[in-house]
PDB file of C-alpha atoms in Angstrom:
ATOM      1  CA  ASP A  12      42.911  26.925  -0.396  1.00 54.00           C
ATOM      2  CA  THR A  13      46.584  26.921   0.560  1.00 77.00           C
ATOM      3  CA  GLY A  14      46.400  26.479   4.331  1.00 93.00           C
ATOM      4  CA  VAL A  15      47.472  23.392   6.171  1.00 96.00           C
ATOM      5  CA  SER A  16      44.911  20.682   6.222  1.00 97.00           C
ATOM      6  CA  GLN A  17      44.416  17.706   8.361  1.00 98.00           C
ATOM      7  CA  ASN A  18      42.311  14.505   8.141  1.00 97.00           C
ATOM      8  CA  PRO A  19      40.408  13.289   9.874  1.00 97.00           C
ATOM      9  CA  ARG A  20      39.029  16.104  11.904  1.00 96.00           C
ATOM     10  CA  HIS A  21      37.714  13.899  14.441  1.00 97.00           C
ATOM     11  CA  LYS A  22      38.448  10.277  15.405  1.00 98.00           C
ATOM     12  CA  ILE A  23      36.930   7.973  17.877  1.00 98.00           C
ATOM     13  CA  THR A  24      38.492   4.827  18.703  1.00 98.00           C
ATOM     14  CA  LYS A  25      38.561   2.049  21.270  1.00 97.00           C
ATOM     15  CA  ARG A  26      41.494   1.607  23.544  1.00 97.00           C
ATOM     16  CA  GLY A  27      44.176  -0.648  22.033  1.00 97.00           C
ATOM     17  CA  GLN A  28      43.237   0.392  18.582  1.00 98.00           C
ATOM     18  CA  ASN A  29      45.753   1.911  16.103  1.00 98.00           C
ATOM     19  CA  VAL A  30      44.865   5.213  14.473  1.00 98.00           C
ATOM     20  CA  THR A  31      46.646   7.138  11.801  1.00 98.00           C
ATOM     21  CA  PHE A  32      46.131  10.985  11.063  1.00 98.00           C
ATOM     22  CA  ARG A  33      47.361  12.962   7.961  1.00 98.00           C
ATOM     23  CA  CYS A  34      48.722  16.344   7.560  1.00 98.00           C
ATOM     24  CA  ASP A  35      49.075  18.248   4.381  1.00 97.00           C
ATOM     25  CA  PRO A  36      51.297  21.169   4.766  1.00 96.00           C
ATOM     26  CA  ILE A  37      51.251  24.445   2.734  1.00 94.00           C
ATOM     27  CA  SER A  38      52.871  23.702  -0.728  1.00 91.00           C
ATOM     28  CA  GLU A  39      56.772  24.157  -0.716  1.00 86.00           C
ATOM     29  CA  HIS A  40      56.930  24.436   3.075  1.00 92.00           C
ATOM     30  CA  ASN A  41      59.901  22.317   3.860  1.00 92.00           C
ATOM     31  CA  ARG A  42      59.335  21.914   7.773  1.00 94.00           C
ATOM     32  CA  LEU A  43      56.566  20.147   9.306  1.00 96.00           C
ATOM     33  CA  TYR A  44      55.770  19.918  12.908  1.00 97.00           C
ATOM     34  CA  TRP A  45      53.499  17.871  15.122  1.00 97.00           C
ATOM     35  CA  TYR A  46      51.869  19.043  18.309  1.00 97.00           C
ATOM     36  CA  ARG A  47      49.478  17.604  20.887  1.00 97.00           C
ATOM     37  CA  GLN A  48      47.199  19.735  22.721  1.00 96.00           C
ATOM     38  CA  THR A  49      44.981  18.611  25.869  1.00 94.00           C
ATOM     39  CA  LEU A  50      42.093  20.537  27.105  1.00 89.00           C
ATOM     40  CA  GLY A  51      42.946  23.719  28.704  1.00 88.00           C
ATOM     41  CA  GLN A  52      46.589  23.635  27.781  1.00 92.00           C
ATOM     42  CA  GLY A  53      48.935  24.969  25.059  1.00 94.00           C
ATOM     43  CA  PRO A  54      50.116  22.732  22.214  1.00 96.00           C
ATOM     44  CA  GLU A  55      53.295  20.560  23.174  1.00 96.00           C
ATOM     45  CA  PHE A  56      55.826  19.783  20.503  1.00 95.00           C
ATOM     46  CA  LEU A  57      55.953  15.952  19.391  1.00 96.00           C
ATOM     47  CA  THR A  58      58.295  15.925  16.423  1.00 96.00           C
ATOM     48  CA  TYR A  59      59.401  17.742  13.220  1.00 94.00           C
ATOM     49  CA  PHE A  60      60.516  17.022   9.740  1.00 94.00           C
ATOM     50  CA  GLN A  61      62.775  19.023   7.611  1.00 92.00           C
ATOM     51  CA  ASN A  62      61.989  17.824   4.092  1.00 92.00           C
ATOM     52  CA  GLU A  63      61.513  13.929   4.523  1.00 92.00           C
ATOM     53  CA  ALA A  64      64.033  13.786   7.507  1.00 92.00           C
ATOM     54  CA  GLN A  65      62.703  13.507  10.863  1.00 91.00           C
ATOM     55  CA  LEU A  66      65.081  15.659  12.856  1.00 91.00           C
ATOM     56  CA  GLU A  67      63.810  15.797  16.425  1.00 90.00           C
ATOM     57  CA  LYS A  68      61.387  13.920  18.723  1.00 91.00           C
ATOM     58  CA  SER A  69      60.139  15.082  21.973  1.00 91.00           C
ATOM     59  CA  ARG A  70      60.078  12.811  25.131  1.00 88.00           C
ATOM     60  CA  LEU A  71      56.350  12.959  24.832  1.00 83.00           C
ATOM     61  CA  LEU A  72      56.543  10.776  21.699  1.00 86.00           C
ATOM     62  CA  SER A  73      56.557   7.213  23.079  1.00 89.00           C
ATOM     63  CA  ASP A  74      57.326   4.285  21.035  1.00 93.00           C
ATOM     64  CA  ARG A  75      53.837   3.774  20.251  1.00 96.00           C
ATOM     65  CA  PHE A  76      53.931   6.774  18.098  1.00 96.00           C
ATOM     66  CA  SER A  77      55.479   7.030  14.669  1.00 96.00           C
ATOM     67  CA  ALA A  78      55.649   9.773  12.189  1.00 96.00           C
ATOM     68  CA  GLU A  79      56.581   9.711   8.663  1.00 96.00           C
ATOM     69  CA  ARG A  80      56.868  12.168   5.732  1.00 96.00           C
ATOM     70  CA  PRO A  81      57.569  10.208   2.651  1.00 91.00           C
ATOM     71  CA  LYS A  82      58.880  12.474  -0.405  1.00 86.00           C
ATOM     72  CA  GLY A  83      58.820  15.571   1.875  1.00 84.00           C
ATOM     73  CA  SER A  84      55.259  16.363   1.288  1.00 90.00           C
ATOM     74  CA  PHE A  85      52.398  15.089   3.486  1.00 96.00           C
ATOM     75  CA  SER A  86      53.049  13.564   6.763  1.00 97.00           C
ATOM     76  CA  THR A  87      51.262  10.940   8.757  1.00 98.00           C
ATOM     77  CA  LEU A  88      51.260  10.263  12.600  1.00 98.00           C
ATOM     78  CA  GLU A  89      50.294   6.770  13.799  1.00 97.00           C
ATOM     79  CA  ILE A  90      49.496   5.638  17.227  1.00 97.00           C
ATOM     80  CA  GLN A  91      49.534   2.248  18.022  1.00 97.00           C
ATOM     81  CA  ARG A  92      47.733   0.499  20.916  1.00 97.00           C
ATOM     82  CA  THR A  93      45.945   3.693  21.765  1.00 97.00           C
ATOM     83  CA  GLU A  94      45.391   4.479  25.415  1.00 97.00           C
ATOM     84  CA  GLN A  95      42.724   6.799  27.076  1.00 96.00           C
ATOM     85  CA  GLY A  96      45.623   9.171  27.915  1.00 95.00           C
ATOM     86  CA  ASP A  97      46.205   9.792  24.138  1.00 97.00           C
ATOM     87  CA  SER A  98      43.033  11.707  23.934  1.00 97.00           C
ATOM     88  CA  ALA A  99      43.959  15.050  22.732  1.00 97.00           C
ATOM     89  CA  MET A 100      43.875  17.469  19.687  1.00 97.00           C
ATOM     90  CA  TYR A 101      46.761  16.721  17.321  1.00 98.00           C
ATOM     91  CA  LEU A 102      48.062  19.675  15.489  1.00 98.00           C
ATOM     92  CA  CYS A 103      50.190  19.938  12.348  1.00 98.00           C
ATOM     93  CA  ALA A 104      52.170  23.056  11.559  1.00 97.00           C
ATOM     94  CA  SER A 105      54.349  23.997   8.592  1.00 95.00           C
ATOM     95  CA  SER A 106      56.811  26.660   7.832  1.00 93.00           C
ATOM     96  CA  LEU A 107      59.262  27.770   5.279  1.00 89.00           C
ATOM     97  CA  MET A 108      62.704  27.753   6.728  1.00 78.00           C
ATOM     98  CA  SER A 109      63.565  31.030   4.780  1.00 69.00           C
ATOM     99  CA  MET A 110      60.555  32.480   6.484  1.00 66.00           C
ATOM    100  CA  GLY A 111      62.278  32.162  10.052  1.00 71.00           C
ATOM    101  CA  GLY A 112      59.790  31.255  12.952  1.00 72.00           C
ATOM    102  CA  THR A 113      56.371  31.533  11.459  1.00 89.00           C
ATOM    103  CA  GLN A 114      54.504  28.323  11.634  1.00 94.00           C
ATOM    104  CA  TYR A 115      51.097  27.873  10.255  1.00 95.00           C
ATOM    105  CA  PHE A 116      48.839  25.603  12.036  1.00 96.00           C
ATOM    106  CA  GLY A 117      46.125  23.360  10.515  1.00 97.00           C
ATOM    107  CA  PRO A 118      42.701  22.815  12.306  1.00 96.00           C
ATOM    108  CA  GLY A 119      43.770  19.691  14.205  1.00 97.00           C
ATOM    109  CA  THR A 120      42.564  16.153  14.614  1.00 97.00           C
ATOM    110  CA  ARG A 121      40.581  15.620  17.642  1.00 97.00           C
ATOM    111  CA  LEU A 122      41.181  11.999  19.106  1.00 98.00           C
ATOM    112  CA  LEU A 123      39.005  10.450  21.740  1.00 98.00           C
ATOM    113  CA  VAL A 124      39.959   6.986  23.058  1.00 98.00           C
ATOM    114  CA  LEU A 125      37.147   5.091  24.653  1.00 97.00           C
TER     115      LEU A 125
ATOM    116  CA  GLN B  16      58.962  22.214  33.575  1.00 69.00           C
ATOM    117  CA  GLN B  17      56.972  24.839  31.873  1.00 79.00           C
ATOM    118  CA  GLN B  18      59.343  26.777  29.698  1.00 91.00           C
ATOM    119  CA  VAL B  19      56.944  29.773  29.217  1.00 96.00           C
ATOM    120  CA  LYS B  20      54.813  30.947  31.877  1.00 96.00           C
ATOM    121  CA  GLN B  21      51.667  32.920  31.068  1.00 97.00           C
ATOM    122  CA  SER B  22      49.183  34.873  33.126  1.00 96.00           C
ATOM    123  CA  PRO B  23      46.388  35.489  33.720  1.00 97.00           C
ATOM    124  CA  GLN B  24      44.578  32.274  33.089  1.00 97.00           C
ATOM    125  CA  SER B  25      41.409  34.142  32.138  1.00 97.00           C
ATOM    126  CA  LEU B  26      40.448  37.766  31.536  1.00 97.00           C
ATOM    127  CA  ILE B  27      37.204  39.492  31.131  1.00 98.00           C
ATOM    128  CA  VAL B  28      37.236  43.003  29.517  1.00 98.00           C
ATOM    129  CA  GLN B  29      34.512  45.444  28.530  1.00 98.00           C
ATOM    130  CA  LYS B  30      34.337  46.250  24.775  1.00 97.00           C
ATOM    131  CA  GLY B  31      36.632  49.235  23.915  1.00 97.00           C
ATOM    132  CA  GLY B  32      39.124  48.319  26.794  1.00 98.00           C
ATOM    133  CA  ILE B  33      42.678  47.217  26.901  1.00 98.00           C
ATOM    134  CA  SER B  34      43.572  43.552  27.200  1.00 98.00           C
ATOM    135  CA  ILE B  35      46.883  42.636  28.662  1.00 98.00           C
ATOM    136  CA  ILE B  36      48.466  39.243  28.633  1.00 98.00           C
ATOM    137  CA  ASN B  37      51.795  38.614  30.160  1.00 98.00           C
ATOM    138  CA  CYS B  38      54.469  35.825  29.533  1.00 98.00           C
ATOM    139  CA  ALA B  39      57.867  35.054  31.062  1.00 98.00           C
ATOM    140  CA  TYR B  40      60.545  32.798  29.945  1.00 97.00           C
ATOM    141  CA  GLU B  41      63.793  31.406  31.231  1.00 93.00           C
ATOM    142  CA  ASN B  42      65.981  30.049  28.502  1.00 94.00           C
ATOM    143  CA  THR B  43      67.888  32.971  27.097  1.00 94.00           C
ATOM    144  CA  ALA B  44      68.510  31.025  23.835  1.00 93.00           C
ATOM    145  CA  PHE B  45      64.902  31.907  22.703  1.00 94.00           C
ATOM    146  CA  ASP B  46      64.958  34.265  19.950  1.00 92.00           C
ATOM    147  CA  TYR B  47      61.434  34.157  18.530  1.00 93.00           C
ATOM    148  CA  PHE B  48      58.272  35.121  20.403  1.00 96.00           C
ATOM    149  CA  PRO B  49      54.862  34.705  18.607  1.00 96.00           C
ATOM    150  CA  TRP B  50      51.471  35.087  19.833  1.00 97.00           C
ATOM    151  CA  TYR B  51      48.726  32.805  18.723  1.00 97.00           C
ATOM    152  CA  GLN B  52      44.781  33.226  18.837  1.00 97.00           C
ATOM    153  CA  GLN B  53      42.665  30.038  19.103  1.00 96.00           C
ATOM    154  CA  PHE B  54      39.080  29.690  18.724  1.00 95.00           C
ATOM    155  CA  PRO B  55      37.117  26.752  20.055  1.00 91.00           C
ATOM    156  CA  GLY B  56      37.704  23.601  17.702  1.00 88.00           C
ATOM    157  CA  LYS B  57      40.220  25.504  15.605  1.00 91.00           C
ATOM    158  CA  GLY B  58      44.172  25.416  15.263  1.00 93.00           C
ATOM    159  CA  PRO B  59      46.021  28.253  16.699  1.00 96.00           C
ATOM    160  CA  ALA B  60      46.350  31.204  14.355  1.00 95.00           C
ATOM    161  CA  LEU B  61      49.546  33.605  14.307  1.00 94.00           C
ATOM    162  CA  LEU B  62      48.647  36.979  15.492  1.00 96.00           C
ATOM    163  CA  ILE B  63      51.873  38.769  15.841  1.00 96.00           C
ATOM    164  CA  ALA B  64      55.456  37.953  16.574  1.00 95.00           C
ATOM    165  CA  ILE B  65      58.677  39.530  17.935  1.00 95.00           C
ATOM    166  CA  ARG B  66      62.407  39.114  17.944  1.00 93.00           C
ATOM    167  CA  PRO B  67      64.559  40.361  20.791  1.00 91.00           C
ATOM    168  CA  ASP B  68      66.161  43.014  18.648  1.00 92.00           C
ATOM    169  CA  VAL B  69      63.139  45.231  19.220  1.00 94.00           C
ATOM    170  CA  SER B  70      61.241  46.251  22.537  1.00 95.00           C
ATOM    171  CA  GLU B  71      57.762  46.866  20.747  1.00 97.00           C
ATOM    172  CA  LYS B  72      55.935  45.663  17.878  1.00 97.00           C
ATOM    173  CA  LYS B  73      52.574  46.971  16.834  1.00 97.00           C
ATOM    174  CA  GLU B  74      50.153  45.574  14.190  1.00 96.00           C
ATOM    175  CA  GLY B  75      46.689  47.302  14.169  1.00 96.00           C
ATOM    176  CA  ARG B  76      45.274  46.916  17.736  1.00 97.00           C
ATOM    177  CA  PHE B  77      47.700  44.342  18.685  1.00 97.00           C
ATOM    178  CA  THR B  78      51.040  45.322  20.379  1.00 97.00           C
ATOM    179  CA  ILE B  79      53.768  43.113  21.570  1.00 97.00           C
ATOM    180  CA  SER B  80      56.163  44.708  24.452  1.00 96.00           C
ATOM    181  CA  PHE B  81      59.236  42.761  25.070  1.00 96.00           C
ATOM    182  CA  ASN B  82      61.732  43.158  27.924  1.00 96.00           C
ATOM    183  CA  LYS B  83      64.846  41.230  27.303  1.00 94.00           C
ATOM    184  CA  SER B  84      66.614  41.892  30.696  1.00 94.00           C
ATOM    185  CA  ALA B  85      63.456  40.839  32.669  1.00 96.00           C
ATOM    186  CA  LYS B  86      62.823  37.939  30.166  1.00 96.00           C
ATOM    187  CA  GLN B  87      59.210  38.950  29.855  1.00 97.00           C
ATOM    188  CA  PHE B  88      56.940  39.901  27.024  1.00 97.00           C
ATOM    189  CA  SER B  89      53.220  40.853  26.956  1.00 98.00           C
ATOM    190  CA  LEU B  90      50.346  41.406  24.555  1.00 98.00           C
ATOM    191  CA  HIS B  91      48.186  44.409  24.530  1.00 98.00           C
ATOM    192  CA  ILE B  92      44.884  44.524  22.681  1.00 98.00           C
ATOM    193  CA  MET B  93      43.690  48.089  22.188  1.00 98.00           C
ATOM    194  CA  ASP B  94      39.873  48.669  21.731  1.00 98.00           C
ATOM    195  CA  SER B  95      39.026  45.182  22.630  1.00 98.00           C
ATOM    196  CA  GLN B  96      35.940  43.832  20.563  1.00 97.00           C
ATOM    197  CA  PRO B  97      33.679  40.919  21.173  1.00 97.00           C
ATOM    198  CA  GLY B  98      35.102  39.148  18.308  1.00 97.00           C
ATOM    199  CA  ASP B  99      38.588  39.034  19.999  1.00 97.00           C
ATOM    200  CA  SER B 100      37.063  36.707  22.599  1.00 98.00           C
ATOM    201  CA  ALA B 101      39.297  33.697  22.206  1.00 97.00           C
ATOM    202  CA  THR B 102      42.223  31.974  23.985  1.00 97.00           C
ATOM    203  CA  TYR B 103      45.573  33.507  23.445  1.00 98.00           C
ATOM    204  CA  PHE B 104      48.988  31.712  23.703  1.00 98.00           C
ATOM    205  CA  CYS B 105      52.296  33.048  23.835  1.00 98.00           C
ATOM    206  CA  ALA B 106      55.214  30.958  22.628  1.00 97.00           C
ATOM    207  CA  ALA B 107      59.008  30.913  22.247  1.00 96.00           C
ATOM    208  CA  SER B 108      61.441  29.081  20.142  1.00 93.00           C
ATOM    209  CA  ILE B 109      65.142  28.960  19.114  1.00 91.00           C
ATOM    210  CA  GLU B 110      64.714  30.083  15.431  1.00 87.00           C
ATOM    211  CA  THR B 111      68.070  28.973  14.470  1.00 81.00           C
ATOM    212  CA  GLY B 112      67.499  25.329  15.763  1.00 81.00           C
ATOM    213  CA  ALA B 113      64.608  23.159  15.295  1.00 82.00           C
ATOM    214  CA  ASN B 114      62.415  26.299  15.920  1.00 87.00           C
ATOM    215  CA  ASN B 115      59.913  23.992  17.836  1.00 91.00           C
ATOM    216  CA  LEU B 116      57.553  26.181  19.752  1.00 94.00           C
ATOM    217  CA  PHE B 117      57.226  26.229  23.485  1.00 95.00           C
ATOM    218  CA  PHE B 118      53.692  27.465  24.380  1.00 97.00           C
ATOM    219  CA  GLY B 119      52.312  29.188  27.599  1.00 97.00           C
ATOM    220  CA  THR B 120      49.373  27.478  29.207  1.00 96.00           C
ATOM    221  CA  GLY B 121      46.850  30.114  27.453  1.00 97.00           C
ATOM    222  CA  THR B 122      44.683  32.980  28.601  1.00 98.00           C
ATOM    223  CA  ARG B 123      40.914  32.778  27.817  1.00 98.00           C
ATOM    224  CA  LEU B 124      39.696  36.342  26.856  1.00 98.00           C
ATOM    225  CA  THR B 125      36.140  37.272  27.082  1.00 98.00           C
ATOM    226  CA  VAL B 126      35.211  40.630  25.817  1.00 98.00           C
ATOM    227  CA  ILE B 127      31.857  41.885  27.144  1.00 97.00           C
ATOM    228  CA  PRO B 128      29.603  43.981  24.885  1.00 93.00           C
TER     229      PRO B 128
END
């Protein structure tokens, strides 16, 4: 399977705990994006990487959120001191810059903060 | 501020009918307009996309109509099928920049057999 994969698919945590999600993009895709989707809404951009460089961050990405993409391959998104408002689907997408705008999304990680 | 506005919020269509979903945007710098289909519990899947140099693009039963002067674009699903029942999102981005997508709020389509 050469699609975007995300792990875990579901995560339940208690308020105040830290969580980390992983995204494996399509092989050789040099751009990787993180989005957050709440129930009944469209995905909202959080941050993106070109290779290993994090080039843009949304205002939605508070200082409790951190993302990395070491070596320009997989990426991790960590949320520290989770809050109930962090409950959402976290989506990862990847694209090949030479292919223009086409972003391919993974299945997402659904986070529930109790 | 919602950069891309989408309507209707929900749509019910008979099998074989035409489904039409509309979107509008304000930022004239947007130069890439994709439509995504999302099933419950799944990530969005790219359906069809258009760039402003053309007014219409057709792929199978799916057509995008684009009106640059009105800053509007729409998705038409011909011969709608029950399997098309899903949530559809329009989006826009600046392809020459970060290319992060700004999504509409979604349209929940139900196709009745």
